[in-house]
Short mmCIF file of C-alpha atoms in Angstrom, two decimals:
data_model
loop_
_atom_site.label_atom_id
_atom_site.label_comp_id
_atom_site.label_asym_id
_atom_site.label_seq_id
_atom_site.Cartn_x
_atom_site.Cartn_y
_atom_site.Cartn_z
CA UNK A 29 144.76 97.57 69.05
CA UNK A 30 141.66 96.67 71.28
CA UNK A 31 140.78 94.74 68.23
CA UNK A 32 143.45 92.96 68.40
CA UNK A 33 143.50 92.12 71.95
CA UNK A 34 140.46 90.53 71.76
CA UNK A 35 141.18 88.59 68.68
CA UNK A 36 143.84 87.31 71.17
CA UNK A 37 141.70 86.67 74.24
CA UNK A 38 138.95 85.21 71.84
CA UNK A 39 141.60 82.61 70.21
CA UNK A 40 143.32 81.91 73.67
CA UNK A 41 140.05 80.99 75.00
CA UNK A 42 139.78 78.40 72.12
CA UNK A 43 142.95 77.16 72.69
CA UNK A 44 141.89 76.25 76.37
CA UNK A 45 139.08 74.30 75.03
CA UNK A 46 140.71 72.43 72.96
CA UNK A 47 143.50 71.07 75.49
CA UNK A 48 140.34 70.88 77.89
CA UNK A 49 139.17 68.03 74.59
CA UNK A 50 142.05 66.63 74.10
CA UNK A 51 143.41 66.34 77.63
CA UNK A 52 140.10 65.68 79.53
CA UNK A 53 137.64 63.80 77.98
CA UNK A 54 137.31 60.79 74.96
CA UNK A 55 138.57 61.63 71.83
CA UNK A 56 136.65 59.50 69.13
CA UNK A 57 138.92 57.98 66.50
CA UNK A 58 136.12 56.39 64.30
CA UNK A 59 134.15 57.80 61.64
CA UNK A 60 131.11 56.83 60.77
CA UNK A 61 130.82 54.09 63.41
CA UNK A 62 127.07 54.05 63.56
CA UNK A 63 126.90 53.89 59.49
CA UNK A 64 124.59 56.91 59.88
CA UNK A 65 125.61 57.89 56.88
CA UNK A 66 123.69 54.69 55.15
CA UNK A 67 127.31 53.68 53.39
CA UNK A 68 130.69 52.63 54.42
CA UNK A 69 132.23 55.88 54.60
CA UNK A 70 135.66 55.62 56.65
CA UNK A 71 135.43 51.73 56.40
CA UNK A 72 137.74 49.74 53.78
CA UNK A 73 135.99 46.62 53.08
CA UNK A 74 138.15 42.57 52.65
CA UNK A 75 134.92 40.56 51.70
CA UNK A 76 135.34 37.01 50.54
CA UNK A 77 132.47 37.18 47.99
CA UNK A 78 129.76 38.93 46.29
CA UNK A 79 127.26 41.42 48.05
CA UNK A 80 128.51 39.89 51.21
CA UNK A 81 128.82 43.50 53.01
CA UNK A 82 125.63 45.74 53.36
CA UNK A 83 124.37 48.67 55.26
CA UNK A 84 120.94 47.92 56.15
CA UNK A 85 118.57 49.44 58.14
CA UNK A 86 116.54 46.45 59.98
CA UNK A 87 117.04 46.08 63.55
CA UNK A 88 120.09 48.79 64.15
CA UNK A 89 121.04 48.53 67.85
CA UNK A 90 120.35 52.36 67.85
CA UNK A 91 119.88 55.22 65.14
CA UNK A 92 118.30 54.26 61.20
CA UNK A 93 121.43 51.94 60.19
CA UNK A 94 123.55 48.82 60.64
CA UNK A 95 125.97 47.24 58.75
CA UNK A 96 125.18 43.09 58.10
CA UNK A 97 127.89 40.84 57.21
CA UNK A 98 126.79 37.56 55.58
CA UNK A 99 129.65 35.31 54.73
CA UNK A 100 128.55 32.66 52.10
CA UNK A 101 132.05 31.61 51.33
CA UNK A 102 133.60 28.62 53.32
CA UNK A 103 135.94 28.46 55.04
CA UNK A 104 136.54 32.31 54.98
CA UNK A 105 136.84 35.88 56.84
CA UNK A 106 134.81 38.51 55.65
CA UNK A 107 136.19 42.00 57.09
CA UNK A 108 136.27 45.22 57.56
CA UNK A 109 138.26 47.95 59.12
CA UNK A 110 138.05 51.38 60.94
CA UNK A 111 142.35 51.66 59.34
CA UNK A 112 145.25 53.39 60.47
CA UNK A 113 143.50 55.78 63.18
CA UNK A 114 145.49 58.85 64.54
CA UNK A 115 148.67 57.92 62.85
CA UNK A 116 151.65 60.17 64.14
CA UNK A 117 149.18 61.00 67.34
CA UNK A 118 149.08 58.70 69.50
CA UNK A 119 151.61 57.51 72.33
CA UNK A 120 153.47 53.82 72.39
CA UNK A 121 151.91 52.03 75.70
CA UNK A 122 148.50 54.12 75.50
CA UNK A 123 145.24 53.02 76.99
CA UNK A 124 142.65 52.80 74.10
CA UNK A 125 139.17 51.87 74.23
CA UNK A 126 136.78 50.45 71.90
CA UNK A 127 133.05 49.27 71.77
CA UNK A 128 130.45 48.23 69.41
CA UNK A 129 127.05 46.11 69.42
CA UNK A 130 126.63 43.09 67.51
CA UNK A 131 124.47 39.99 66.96
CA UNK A 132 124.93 36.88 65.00
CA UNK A 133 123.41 33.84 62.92
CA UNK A 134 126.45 31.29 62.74
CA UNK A 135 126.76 28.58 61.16
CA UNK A 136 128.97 25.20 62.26
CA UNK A 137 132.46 27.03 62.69
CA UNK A 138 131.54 29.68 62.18
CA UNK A 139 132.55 32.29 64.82
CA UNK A 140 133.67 36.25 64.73
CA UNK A 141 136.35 38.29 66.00
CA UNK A 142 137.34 41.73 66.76
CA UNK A 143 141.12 42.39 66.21
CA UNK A 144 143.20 45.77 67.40
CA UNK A 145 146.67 46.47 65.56
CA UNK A 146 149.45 48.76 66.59
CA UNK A 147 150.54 49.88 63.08
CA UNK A 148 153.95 50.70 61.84
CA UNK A 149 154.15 53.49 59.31
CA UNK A 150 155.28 51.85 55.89
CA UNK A 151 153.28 48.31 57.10
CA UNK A 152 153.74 45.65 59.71
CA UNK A 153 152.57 46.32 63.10
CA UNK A 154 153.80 46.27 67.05
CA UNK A 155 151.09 44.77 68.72
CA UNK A 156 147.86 42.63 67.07
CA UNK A 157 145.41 41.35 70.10
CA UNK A 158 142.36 39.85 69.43
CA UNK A 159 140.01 41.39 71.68
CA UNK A 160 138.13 39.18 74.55
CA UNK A 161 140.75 36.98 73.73
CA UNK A 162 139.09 34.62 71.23
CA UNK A 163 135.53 34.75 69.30
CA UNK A 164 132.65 37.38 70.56
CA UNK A 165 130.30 35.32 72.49
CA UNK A 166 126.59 37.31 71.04
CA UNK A 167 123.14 36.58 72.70
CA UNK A 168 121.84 32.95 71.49
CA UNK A 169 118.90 35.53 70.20
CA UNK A 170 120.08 36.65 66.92
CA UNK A 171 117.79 39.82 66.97
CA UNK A 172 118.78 41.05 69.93
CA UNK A 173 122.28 43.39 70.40
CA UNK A 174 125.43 42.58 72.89
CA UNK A 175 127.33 45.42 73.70
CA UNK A 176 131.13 44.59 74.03
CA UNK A 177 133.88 46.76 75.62
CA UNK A 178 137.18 46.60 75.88
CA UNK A 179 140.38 48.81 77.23
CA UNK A 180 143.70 47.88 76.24
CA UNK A 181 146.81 49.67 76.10
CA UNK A 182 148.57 49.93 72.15
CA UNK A 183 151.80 48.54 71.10
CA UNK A 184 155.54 50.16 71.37
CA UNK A 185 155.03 51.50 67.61
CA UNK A 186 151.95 53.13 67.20
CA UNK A 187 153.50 55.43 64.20
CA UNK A 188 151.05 53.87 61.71
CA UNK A 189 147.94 54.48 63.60
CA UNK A 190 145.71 51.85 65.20
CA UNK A 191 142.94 49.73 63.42
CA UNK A 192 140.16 48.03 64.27
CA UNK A 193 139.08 44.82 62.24
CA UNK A 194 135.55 43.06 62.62
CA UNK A 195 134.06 39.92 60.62
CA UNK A 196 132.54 37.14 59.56
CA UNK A 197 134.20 34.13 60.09
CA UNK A 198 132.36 31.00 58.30
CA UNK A 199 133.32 27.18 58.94
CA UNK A 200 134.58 24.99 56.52
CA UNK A 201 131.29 23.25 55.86
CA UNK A 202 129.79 23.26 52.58
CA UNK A 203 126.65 25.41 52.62
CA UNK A 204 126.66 26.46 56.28
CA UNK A 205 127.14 30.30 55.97
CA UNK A 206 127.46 33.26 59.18
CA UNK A 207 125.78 36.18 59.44
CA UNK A 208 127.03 39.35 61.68
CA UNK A 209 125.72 42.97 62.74
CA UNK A 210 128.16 45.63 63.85
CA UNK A 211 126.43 49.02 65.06
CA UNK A 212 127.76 51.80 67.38
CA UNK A 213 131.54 51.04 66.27
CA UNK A 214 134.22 53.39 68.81
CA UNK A 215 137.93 53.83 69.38
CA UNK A 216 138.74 56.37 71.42
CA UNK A 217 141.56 57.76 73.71
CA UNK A 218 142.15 60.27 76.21
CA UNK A 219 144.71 62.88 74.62
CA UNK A 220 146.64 62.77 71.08
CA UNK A 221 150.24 64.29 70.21
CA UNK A 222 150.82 65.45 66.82
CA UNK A 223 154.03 67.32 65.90
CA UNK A 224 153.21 70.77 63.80
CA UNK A 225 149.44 69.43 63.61
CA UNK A 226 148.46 72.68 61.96
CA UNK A 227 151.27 72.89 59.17
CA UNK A 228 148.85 71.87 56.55
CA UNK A 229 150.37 72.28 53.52
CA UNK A 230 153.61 70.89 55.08
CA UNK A 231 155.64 74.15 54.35
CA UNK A 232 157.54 74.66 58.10
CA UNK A 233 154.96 76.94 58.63
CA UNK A 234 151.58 77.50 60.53
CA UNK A 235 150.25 80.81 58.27
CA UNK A 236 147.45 82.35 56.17
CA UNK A 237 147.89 79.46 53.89
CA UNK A 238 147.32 76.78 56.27
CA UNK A 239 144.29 78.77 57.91
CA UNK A 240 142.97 79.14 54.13
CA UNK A 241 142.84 75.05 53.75
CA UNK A 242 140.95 75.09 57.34
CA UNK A 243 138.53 77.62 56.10
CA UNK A 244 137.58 75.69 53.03
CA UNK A 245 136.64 72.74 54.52
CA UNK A 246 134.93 74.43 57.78
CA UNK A 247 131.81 72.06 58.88
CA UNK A 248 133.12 69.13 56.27
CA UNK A 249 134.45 66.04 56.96
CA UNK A 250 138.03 66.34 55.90
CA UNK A 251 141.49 64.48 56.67
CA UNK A 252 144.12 66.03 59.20
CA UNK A 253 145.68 67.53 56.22
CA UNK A 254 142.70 69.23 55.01
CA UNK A 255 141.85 71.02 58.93
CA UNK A 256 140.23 68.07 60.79
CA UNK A 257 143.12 68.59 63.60
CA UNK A 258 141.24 66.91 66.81
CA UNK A 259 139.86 64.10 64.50
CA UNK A 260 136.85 64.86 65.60
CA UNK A 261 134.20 65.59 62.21
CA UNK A 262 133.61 68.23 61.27
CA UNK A 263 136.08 70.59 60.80
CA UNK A 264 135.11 73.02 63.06
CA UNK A 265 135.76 76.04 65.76
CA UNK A 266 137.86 73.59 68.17
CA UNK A 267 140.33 72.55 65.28
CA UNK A 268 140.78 76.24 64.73
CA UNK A 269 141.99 77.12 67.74
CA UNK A 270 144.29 74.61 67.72
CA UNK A 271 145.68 76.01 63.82
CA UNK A 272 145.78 79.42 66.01
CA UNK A 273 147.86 78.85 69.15
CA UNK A 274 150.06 77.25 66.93
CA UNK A 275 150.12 80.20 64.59
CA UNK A 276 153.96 80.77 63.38
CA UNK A 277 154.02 82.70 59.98
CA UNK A 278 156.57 83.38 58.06
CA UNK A 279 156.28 87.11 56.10
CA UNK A 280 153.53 87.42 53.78
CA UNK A 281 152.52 89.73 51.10
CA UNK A 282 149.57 91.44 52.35
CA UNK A 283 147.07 90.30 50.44
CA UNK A 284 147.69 86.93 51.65
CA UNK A 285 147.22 87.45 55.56
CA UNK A 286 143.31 87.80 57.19
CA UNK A 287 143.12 91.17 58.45
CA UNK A 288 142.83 91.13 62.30
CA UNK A 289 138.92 91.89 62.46
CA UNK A 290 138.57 88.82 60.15
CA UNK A 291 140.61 86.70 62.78
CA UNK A 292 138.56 87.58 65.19
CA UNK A 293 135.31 87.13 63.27
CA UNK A 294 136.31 83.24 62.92
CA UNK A 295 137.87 83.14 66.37
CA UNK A 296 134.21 84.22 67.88
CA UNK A 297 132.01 82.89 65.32
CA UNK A 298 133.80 79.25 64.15
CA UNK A 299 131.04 77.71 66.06
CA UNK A 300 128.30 79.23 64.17
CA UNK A 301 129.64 77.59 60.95
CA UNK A 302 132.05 80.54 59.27
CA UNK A 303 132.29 78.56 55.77
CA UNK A 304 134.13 81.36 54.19
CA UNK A 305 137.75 83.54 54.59
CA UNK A 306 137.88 87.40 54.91
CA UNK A 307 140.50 88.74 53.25
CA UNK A 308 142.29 92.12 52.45
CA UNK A 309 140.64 93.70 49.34
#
Protein backbone atom coordinates (compact mmCIF):
# COMPACT_ATOMS: atom_id res chain seq x y z
CA UNK A 1 0.00 0.00 0.00
CA UNK A 2 2.91 2.52 0.75
CA UNK A 3 4.00 1.33 -2.60
CA UNK A 4 1.29 2.37 -4.02
CA UNK A 5 0.97 5.69 -2.53
CA UNK A 6 3.99 6.70 -3.81
CA UNK A 7 3.48 5.38 -7.24
CA UNK A 8 0.63 7.96 -6.85
CA UNK A 9 2.53 10.92 -5.42
CA UNK A 10 5.43 10.09 -7.94
CA UNK A 11 2.87 10.20 -11.09
CA UNK A 12 0.90 13.25 -9.61
CA UNK A 13 4.05 15.07 -9.43
CA UNK A 14 4.50 14.38 -13.22
CA UNK A 15 1.28 15.37 -13.97
CA UNK A 16 2.05 18.91 -12.43
CA UNK A 17 4.93 19.22 -14.70
CA UNK A 18 3.43 18.60 -17.49
CA UNK A 19 0.44 21.24 -17.15
CA UNK A 20 3.42 23.47 -15.73
CA UNK A 21 4.79 22.66 -19.95
CA UNK A 22 1.94 22.93 -21.47
CA UNK A 23 0.31 25.81 -19.61
CA UNK A 24 3.47 27.94 -18.87
CA UNK A 25 6.01 28.01 -21.22
CA UNK A 26 6.53 27.46 -25.42
CA UNK A 27 5.52 24.39 -26.69
CA UNK A 28 7.60 23.66 -29.96
CA UNK A 29 5.51 22.34 -32.83
CA UNK A 30 8.45 21.75 -35.33
CA UNK A 31 10.63 18.92 -35.75
CA UNK A 32 13.72 19.03 -36.94
CA UNK A 33 13.78 22.79 -37.51
CA UNK A 34 17.50 23.19 -37.33
CA UNK A 35 17.97 20.07 -39.91
CA UNK A 36 20.28 18.70 -37.19
CA UNK A 37 19.50 15.66 -38.26
CA UNK A 38 21.51 16.36 -41.78
CA UNK A 39 18.01 15.33 -43.77
CA UNK A 40 14.56 16.56 -44.11
CA UNK A 41 13.04 14.63 -41.47
CA UNK A 42 9.47 16.19 -40.56
CA UNK A 43 9.66 18.36 -43.79
CA UNK A 44 7.54 17.33 -47.05
CA UNK A 45 9.29 18.78 -49.88
CA UNK A 46 7.12 20.75 -53.44
CA UNK A 47 10.38 21.43 -55.51
CA UNK A 48 10.01 22.63 -59.04
CA UNK A 49 13.06 20.70 -60.35
CA UNK A 50 15.91 18.47 -59.90
CA UNK A 51 18.31 18.53 -56.76
CA UNK A 52 16.81 21.88 -56.11
CA UNK A 53 16.41 21.10 -52.16
CA UNK A 54 19.60 20.23 -50.05
CA UNK A 55 20.74 20.05 -46.52
CA UNK A 56 24.09 21.43 -46.47
CA UNK A 57 26.32 22.25 -43.97
CA UNK A 58 28.17 25.66 -45.17
CA UNK A 59 27.40 28.68 -43.33
CA UNK A 60 24.35 27.31 -40.91
CA UNK A 61 23.13 30.34 -38.91
CA UNK A 62 23.87 28.06 -35.84
CA UNK A 63 24.57 24.21 -35.19
CA UNK A 64 26.42 21.77 -38.28
CA UNK A 65 23.35 22.17 -40.84
CA UNK A 66 21.16 24.28 -43.13
CA UNK A 67 18.87 23.58 -45.61
CA UNK A 68 19.65 25.63 -49.28
CA UNK A 69 16.99 26.10 -51.70
CA UNK A 70 18.16 26.86 -55.26
CA UNK A 71 15.35 27.37 -57.66
CA UNK A 72 16.61 26.95 -61.32
CA UNK A 73 13.16 26.75 -62.75
CA UNK A 74 11.43 30.04 -63.98
CA UNK A 75 8.97 31.34 -63.15
CA UNK A 76 8.42 28.92 -60.15
CA UNK A 77 8.03 28.22 -56.19
CA UNK A 78 10.17 25.81 -54.74
CA UNK A 79 8.74 24.75 -51.14
CA UNK A 80 8.66 23.17 -48.30
CA UNK A 81 6.59 22.62 -45.25
CA UNK A 82 6.71 22.00 -41.42
CA UNK A 83 2.55 20.27 -42.32
CA UNK A 84 -0.41 19.93 -40.36
CA UNK A 85 1.17 20.75 -36.75
CA UNK A 86 -0.88 19.82 -33.56
CA UNK A 87 -3.94 18.84 -35.43
CA UNK A 88 -6.98 18.30 -32.97
CA UNK A 89 -4.74 20.50 -30.28
CA UNK A 90 -4.83 23.62 -30.80
CA UNK A 91 -7.58 26.41 -30.12
CA UNK A 92 -9.48 28.57 -33.09
CA UNK A 93 -8.20 32.38 -32.46
CA UNK A 94 -4.76 31.18 -30.80
CA UNK A 95 -1.63 33.25 -30.66
CA UNK A 96 1.17 31.26 -32.49
CA UNK A 97 4.61 32.16 -33.03
CA UNK A 98 7.15 31.34 -35.49
CA UNK A 99 10.87 32.20 -36.37
CA UNK A 100 13.62 31.13 -38.54
CA UNK A 101 16.99 32.64 -40.10
CA UNK A 102 17.51 32.99 -43.64
CA UNK A 103 19.66 34.57 -46.36
CA UNK A 104 19.31 34.88 -50.04
CA UNK A 105 20.95 35.16 -53.66
CA UNK A 106 17.89 36.36 -55.91
CA UNK A 107 17.67 36.73 -59.02
CA UNK A 108 15.34 39.51 -61.13
CA UNK A 109 11.85 38.50 -59.54
CA UNK A 110 12.84 36.56 -57.71
CA UNK A 111 11.67 37.00 -54.07
CA UNK A 112 10.61 34.46 -51.01
CA UNK A 113 7.86 34.05 -48.71
CA UNK A 114 6.87 32.50 -45.55
CA UNK A 115 3.15 31.42 -45.49
CA UNK A 116 1.02 30.17 -42.16
CA UNK A 117 -2.29 28.06 -42.83
CA UNK A 118 -5.11 27.30 -40.48
CA UNK A 119 -5.92 23.76 -41.76
CA UNK A 120 -9.22 22.06 -41.97
CA UNK A 121 -9.19 18.35 -41.29
CA UNK A 122 -10.08 16.56 -44.70
CA UNK A 123 -8.23 19.80 -46.72
CA UNK A 124 -8.92 23.44 -47.27
CA UNK A 125 -7.99 25.80 -44.65
CA UNK A 126 -9.51 28.88 -42.34
CA UNK A 127 -6.95 31.29 -42.43
CA UNK A 128 -3.63 31.50 -45.02
CA UNK A 129 -1.43 34.84 -44.11
CA UNK A 130 1.64 35.42 -45.61
CA UNK A 131 3.83 36.43 -42.94
CA UNK A 132 5.47 40.17 -42.89
CA UNK A 133 2.89 40.68 -45.24
CA UNK A 134 4.70 40.23 -48.56
CA UNK A 135 8.39 38.87 -49.50
CA UNK A 136 11.21 38.46 -46.55
CA UNK A 137 13.38 41.40 -46.94
CA UNK A 138 17.21 39.29 -46.10
CA UNK A 139 20.52 41.28 -45.56
CA UNK A 140 21.86 42.61 -49.13
CA UNK A 141 24.92 40.21 -47.76
CA UNK A 142 24.00 36.86 -48.89
CA UNK A 143 26.32 35.13 -46.26
CA UNK A 144 25.13 36.67 -43.52
CA UNK A 145 21.63 35.39 -41.50
CA UNK A 146 18.29 37.65 -40.75
CA UNK A 147 16.37 36.44 -38.07
CA UNK A 148 12.55 36.95 -38.66
CA UNK A 149 9.72 36.71 -36.07
CA UNK A 150 6.41 36.80 -36.16
CA UNK A 151 3.14 36.32 -33.69
CA UNK A 152 -0.11 35.87 -35.15
CA UNK A 153 -3.17 34.47 -33.92
CA UNK A 154 -4.63 31.06 -36.16
CA UNK A 155 -7.79 30.85 -38.02
CA UNK A 156 -11.52 29.84 -36.70
CA UNK A 157 -10.71 26.07 -37.89
CA UNK A 158 -7.59 24.97 -36.73
CA UNK A 159 -8.88 21.09 -36.77
CA UNK A 160 -6.28 20.23 -39.43
CA UNK A 161 -3.31 21.56 -37.69
CA UNK A 162 -1.24 24.58 -38.73
CA UNK A 163 1.63 24.64 -41.40
CA UNK A 164 4.32 26.53 -42.14
CA UNK A 165 5.50 26.93 -45.89
CA UNK A 166 8.98 28.53 -46.93
CA UNK A 167 10.58 28.95 -50.59
CA UNK A 168 12.14 29.89 -53.39
CA UNK A 169 10.40 32.03 -55.52
CA UNK A 170 12.32 32.62 -59.03
CA UNK A 171 11.27 35.38 -61.72
CA UNK A 172 10.17 34.70 -64.97
CA UNK A 173 13.48 35.45 -66.63
CA UNK A 174 15.22 32.95 -68.56
CA UNK A 175 18.37 31.89 -66.71
CA UNK A 176 18.10 34.16 -63.66
CA UNK A 177 17.70 31.55 -60.82
CA UNK A 178 17.17 32.28 -56.53
CA UNK A 179 18.87 30.83 -53.99
CA UNK A 180 17.49 30.60 -50.15
CA UNK A 181 18.76 29.34 -46.58
CA UNK A 182 16.28 28.44 -43.88
CA UNK A 183 17.96 27.47 -40.40
CA UNK A 184 16.50 27.53 -36.83
CA UNK A 185 12.81 26.87 -38.23
CA UNK A 186 9.97 27.27 -34.92
CA UNK A 187 6.24 27.21 -34.36
CA UNK A 188 5.31 27.24 -31.13
CA UNK A 189 2.34 28.02 -28.74
CA UNK A 190 1.60 28.45 -25.26
CA UNK A 191 -0.80 25.43 -24.23
CA UNK A 192 -2.46 22.56 -26.53
CA UNK A 193 -5.97 20.72 -25.97
CA UNK A 194 -6.28 17.29 -27.11
CA UNK A 195 -9.39 15.21 -26.30
CA UNK A 196 -8.37 11.50 -24.79
CA UNK A 197 -4.62 12.42 -25.84
CA UNK A 198 -3.48 9.20 -24.22
CA UNK A 199 -6.06 6.68 -25.83
CA UNK A 200 -3.47 5.38 -28.15
CA UNK A 201 -4.76 2.64 -29.71
CA UNK A 202 -8.13 4.49 -29.99
CA UNK A 203 -10.06 1.81 -27.90
CA UNK A 204 -12.22 4.34 -25.30
CA UNK A 205 -9.66 3.56 -23.07
CA UNK A 206 -6.42 4.95 -21.36
CA UNK A 207 -4.89 1.24 -20.04
CA UNK A 208 -1.91 -1.18 -19.99
CA UNK A 209 -2.22 -1.26 -23.68
CA UNK A 210 -1.86 2.29 -24.36
CA UNK A 211 1.06 2.59 -21.68
CA UNK A 212 2.66 -0.54 -23.62
CA UNK A 213 2.77 1.63 -27.10
CA UNK A 214 4.39 4.59 -24.84
CA UNK A 215 6.93 2.24 -23.48
CA UNK A 216 8.07 1.03 -26.85
CA UNK A 217 8.86 4.06 -28.26
CA UNK A 218 10.35 5.74 -24.88
CA UNK A 219 13.35 8.25 -25.99
CA UNK A 220 12.20 7.87 -29.95
CA UNK A 221 10.78 10.20 -32.04
CA UNK A 222 7.30 8.94 -32.56
CA UNK A 223 3.77 10.44 -33.70
CA UNK A 224 0.97 11.33 -31.02
CA UNK A 225 -0.34 7.96 -31.69
CA UNK A 226 2.74 6.17 -30.97
CA UNK A 227 3.32 8.25 -27.14
CA UNK A 228 4.76 11.62 -28.30
CA UNK A 229 1.67 13.34 -26.30
CA UNK A 230 3.29 17.03 -25.63
CA UNK A 231 4.80 16.99 -29.21
CA UNK A 232 7.73 17.61 -27.84
CA UNK A 233 10.63 14.65 -29.21
CA UNK A 234 11.33 12.35 -27.66
CA UNK A 235 8.93 10.38 -26.15
CA UNK A 236 9.76 10.77 -22.82
CA UNK A 237 8.95 11.04 -18.81
CA UNK A 238 6.64 14.29 -19.36
CA UNK A 239 4.38 12.46 -22.03
CA UNK A 240 4.03 9.76 -19.44
CA UNK A 241 2.60 11.54 -16.96
CA UNK A 242 0.28 12.89 -19.05
CA UNK A 243 -0.80 8.86 -20.35
CA UNK A 244 -1.02 8.52 -16.31
CA UNK A 245 -3.34 11.21 -14.94
CA UNK A 246 -5.38 10.27 -17.63
CA UNK A 247 -5.23 6.63 -16.71
CA UNK A 248 -8.97 5.07 -17.12
CA UNK A 249 -8.74 1.20 -17.64
CA UNK A 250 -11.14 -0.90 -18.35
CA UNK A 251 -10.66 -4.70 -16.56
CA UNK A 252 -7.74 -6.54 -17.62
CA UNK A 253 -6.51 -10.00 -17.36
CA UNK A 254 -3.64 -9.85 -15.14
CA UNK A 255 -1.01 -10.51 -17.12
CA UNK A 256 -1.76 -7.54 -19.09
CA UNK A 257 -1.58 -4.73 -16.29
CA UNK A 258 2.21 -3.39 -14.89
CA UNK A 259 2.34 -4.42 -11.44
CA UNK A 260 2.34 -1.32 -9.14
CA UNK A 261 6.24 -1.39 -8.30
CA UNK A 262 6.73 -1.35 -12.13
CA UNK A 263 4.47 1.89 -12.29
CA UNK A 264 6.35 3.41 -10.06
CA UNK A 265 9.72 2.37 -11.47
CA UNK A 266 8.70 4.39 -14.81
CA UNK A 267 6.88 7.08 -12.86
CA UNK A 268 10.44 7.87 -10.96
CA UNK A 269 12.80 6.79 -13.48
CA UNK A 270 11.07 7.95 -17.16
CA UNK A 271 13.65 10.58 -17.13
CA UNK A 272 16.54 8.34 -16.96
CA UNK A 273 15.43 6.69 -20.26
CA UNK A 274 13.18 3.41 -19.02
CA UNK A 275 13.19 1.82 -22.72
CA UNK A 276 11.50 -1.25 -21.51
CA UNK A 277 7.89 -2.50 -19.66
CA UNK A 278 7.78 -4.58 -16.40
CA UNK A 279 5.31 -6.89 -16.43
CA UNK A 280 3.63 -9.69 -14.29
CA UNK A 281 5.52 -13.01 -14.86
Amino acid sequence: MLQLKWMLSAGLSLVILVGLSLNGSAIELTTNGGFETGDFTGWSQFPTGVDQQTVTNVNPSSGTYAVEIFNDIQPSNSLMKQANLAAGGLTPGQTVTISFDARGVFGIGGVAFAELFSELTGGGVSKAEILSGGPLAMNIDSNVWTNFFFTTSLGTDVSGGVTLQLGATNGAVVGETTTVWYDNVSVSVDSLTFSEPADLNMDGFVDGLDLGILLGNFNSVALPSGGELNLTDPVDGLDLGILLGAWAPVPLSVASIPEPSSLLLISLAGLAKIGRRRQRS
